[in-house]
């Protein structure tokens, strides 16, 4: 029984390392992309953005994160965001 449990735990640790490595790789690729990338929650709050997005917006990351997308990107309005989010959800 102990052997099976140890094998299961080792497999889980290995799987976790693989997932963490994949997440680091994806995060690094998004962070270093020359394209502006942002993660915006359903509420419209900016949860994450890369350096290219900050450069495009002309704002440092600490002035973008946590704010509403239409507060930092004047080309976006709250109604337009609601419509876009509804479209993405369907």
PDB file of C-alpha atoms in Angstrom:
ATOM      1  CA  UNK A   1       0.000   0.000   0.000  1.00  0.00           C
ATOM      2  CA  UNK A   2       2.795   2.411   0.905  1.00  0.00           C
ATOM      3  CA  UNK A   3       4.574   1.640  -2.366  1.00  0.00           C
ATOM      4  CA  UNK A   4       1.475   2.431  -4.404  1.00  0.00           C
ATOM      5  CA  UNK A   5       0.983   5.664  -2.530  1.00  0.00           C
ATOM      6  CA  UNK A   6       4.622   6.677  -3.027  1.00  0.00           C
ATOM      7  CA  UNK A   7       4.365   5.901  -6.749  1.00  0.00           C
ATOM      8  CA  UNK A   8       1.163   7.937  -7.027  1.00  0.00           C
ATOM      9  CA  UNK A   9       2.734  10.880  -5.201  1.00  0.00           C
ATOM     10  CA  UNK A  10       5.821  10.724  -7.425  1.00  0.00           C
ATOM     11  CA  UNK A  11       3.624  10.696 -10.532  1.00  0.00           C
ATOM     12  CA  UNK A  12       1.647  13.674  -9.238  1.00  0.00           C
ATOM     13  CA  UNK A  13       4.855  15.625  -8.489  1.00  0.00           C
ATOM     14  CA  UNK A  14       6.125  14.881 -11.983  1.00  0.00           C
ATOM     15  CA  UNK A  15       2.848  15.949 -13.564  1.00  0.00           C
ATOM     16  CA  UNK A  16       2.807  19.114 -11.472  1.00  0.00           C
ATOM     17  CA  UNK A  17       6.360  19.986 -12.629  1.00  0.00           C
ATOM     18  CA  UNK A  18       5.304  19.490 -16.257  1.00  0.00           C
ATOM     19  CA  UNK A  19       2.268  21.749 -15.823  1.00  0.00           C
ATOM     20  CA  UNK A  20       4.325  24.403 -14.039  1.00  0.00           C
ATOM     21  CA  UNK A  21       6.947  24.278 -16.802  1.00  0.00           C
ATOM     22  CA  UNK A  22       4.259  24.684 -19.459  1.00  0.00           C
ATOM     23  CA  UNK A  23       2.747  27.636 -17.583  1.00  0.00           C
ATOM     24  CA  UNK A  24       6.159  29.314 -17.260  1.00  0.00           C
ATOM     25  CA  UNK A  25       6.777  28.813 -20.971  1.00  0.00           C
ATOM     26  CA  UNK A  26       3.374  30.260 -21.928  1.00  0.00           C
ATOM     27  CA  UNK A  27       3.748  33.189 -19.539  1.00  0.00           C
ATOM     28  CA  UNK A  28       7.214  33.971 -20.857  1.00  0.00           C
ATOM     29  CA  UNK A  29       6.024  33.844 -24.460  1.00  0.00           C
ATOM     30  CA  UNK A  30       3.107  36.170 -23.734  1.00  0.00           C
ATOM     31  CA  UNK A  31       5.254  38.528 -21.680  1.00  0.00           C
ATOM     32  CA  UNK A  32       7.912  38.837 -24.397  1.00  0.00           C
ATOM     33  CA  UNK A  33       5.510  39.027 -27.329  1.00  0.00           C
ATOM     34  CA  UNK A  34       5.771  42.147 -29.463  1.00  0.00           C
ATOM     35  CA  UNK A  35       1.965  42.038 -29.710  1.00  0.00           C
ATOM     36  CA  UNK A  36      -0.102  43.699 -26.995  1.00  0.00           C
ATOM     37  CA  UNK A  37      -1.745  41.002 -24.863  1.00  0.00           C
ATOM     38  CA  UNK A  38      -4.039  41.560 -21.912  1.00  0.00           C
ATOM     39  CA  UNK A  39      -6.298  39.447 -19.738  1.00  0.00           C
ATOM     40  CA  UNK A  40      -9.528  41.217 -18.898  1.00  0.00           C
ATOM     41  CA  UNK A  41     -12.072  39.796 -16.482  1.00  0.00           C
ATOM     42  CA  UNK A  42     -15.792  39.660 -17.234  1.00  0.00           C
ATOM     43  CA  UNK A  43     -16.217  42.793 -15.117  1.00  0.00           C
ATOM     44  CA  UNK A  44     -13.860  44.633 -17.454  1.00  0.00           C
ATOM     45  CA  UNK A  45     -10.970  44.819 -14.969  1.00  0.00           C
ATOM     46  CA  UNK A  46      -7.495  44.268 -16.381  1.00  0.00           C
ATOM     47  CA  UNK A  47      -6.054  41.228 -14.596  1.00  0.00           C
ATOM     48  CA  UNK A  48      -2.773  41.045 -16.547  1.00  0.00           C
ATOM     49  CA  UNK A  49      -1.045  42.704 -19.471  1.00  0.00           C
ATOM     50  CA  UNK A  50       2.322  42.388 -21.152  1.00  0.00           C
ATOM     51  CA  UNK A  51       4.955  45.050 -21.767  1.00  0.00           C
ATOM     52  CA  UNK A  52       3.746  45.610 -25.348  1.00  0.00           C
ATOM     53  CA  UNK A  53       0.230  46.415 -24.072  1.00  0.00           C
ATOM     54  CA  UNK A  54       1.662  48.922 -21.597  1.00  0.00           C
ATOM     55  CA  UNK A  55       3.730  50.499 -24.359  1.00  0.00           C
ATOM     56  CA  UNK A  56       0.650  50.720 -26.618  1.00  0.00           C
ATOM     57  CA  UNK A  57      -1.387  52.316 -23.829  1.00  0.00           C
ATOM     58  CA  UNK A  58       1.470  54.586 -22.786  1.00  0.00           C
ATOM     59  CA  UNK A  59       1.084  53.549 -19.159  1.00  0.00           C
ATOM     60  CA  UNK A  60       3.177  51.567 -16.687  1.00  0.00           C
ATOM     61  CA  UNK A  61       1.744  48.210 -15.641  1.00  0.00           C
ATOM     62  CA  UNK A  62       0.878  49.402 -12.128  1.00  0.00           C
ATOM     63  CA  UNK A  63      -1.444  52.004 -13.674  1.00  0.00           C
ATOM     64  CA  UNK A  64      -3.159  49.406 -15.867  1.00  0.00           C
ATOM     65  CA  UNK A  65      -3.677  46.390 -13.604  1.00  0.00           C
ATOM     66  CA  UNK A  66      -6.924  46.416 -11.647  1.00  0.00           C
ATOM     67  CA  UNK A  67      -8.431  49.268 -13.639  1.00  0.00           C
ATOM     68  CA  UNK A  68     -11.382  48.974 -15.974  1.00  0.00           C
ATOM     69  CA  UNK A  69     -10.322  48.394 -19.572  1.00  0.00           C
ATOM     70  CA  UNK A  70     -12.236  51.426 -20.863  1.00  0.00           C
ATOM     71  CA  UNK A  71     -10.448  53.625 -18.306  1.00  0.00           C
ATOM     72  CA  UNK A  72      -7.042  52.807 -19.786  1.00  0.00           C
ATOM     73  CA  UNK A  73      -8.039  52.254 -23.426  1.00  0.00           C
ATOM     74  CA  UNK A  74     -10.145  55.146 -24.673  1.00  0.00           C
ATOM     75  CA  UNK A  75     -11.002  53.233 -27.863  1.00  0.00           C
ATOM     76  CA  UNK A  76     -13.106  50.857 -25.726  1.00  0.00           C
ATOM     77  CA  UNK A  77     -16.379  51.788 -24.067  1.00  0.00           C
ATOM     78  CA  UNK A  78     -18.224  49.996 -21.301  1.00  0.00           C
ATOM     79  CA  UNK A  79     -21.176  49.084 -23.585  1.00  0.00           C
ATOM     80  CA  UNK A  80     -18.761  47.842 -26.264  1.00  0.00           C
ATOM     81  CA  UNK A  81     -17.008  45.667 -23.668  1.00  0.00           C
ATOM     82  CA  UNK A  82     -20.343  44.234 -22.463  1.00  0.00           C
ATOM     83  CA  UNK A  83     -21.276  43.387 -26.037  1.00  0.00           C
ATOM     84  CA  UNK A  84     -17.870  41.825 -26.744  1.00  0.00           C
ATOM     85  CA  UNK A  85     -18.024  39.768 -23.553  1.00  0.00           C
ATOM     86  CA  UNK A  86     -21.535  38.565 -24.422  1.00  0.00           C
ATOM     87  CA  UNK A  87     -20.298  37.534 -27.868  1.00  0.00           C
ATOM     88  CA  UNK A  88     -17.327  35.660 -26.384  1.00  0.00           C
ATOM     89  CA  UNK A  89     -19.585  33.864 -23.940  1.00  0.00           C
ATOM     90  CA  UNK A  90     -21.935  32.541 -26.585  1.00  0.00           C
TER      91      UNK A  90
END
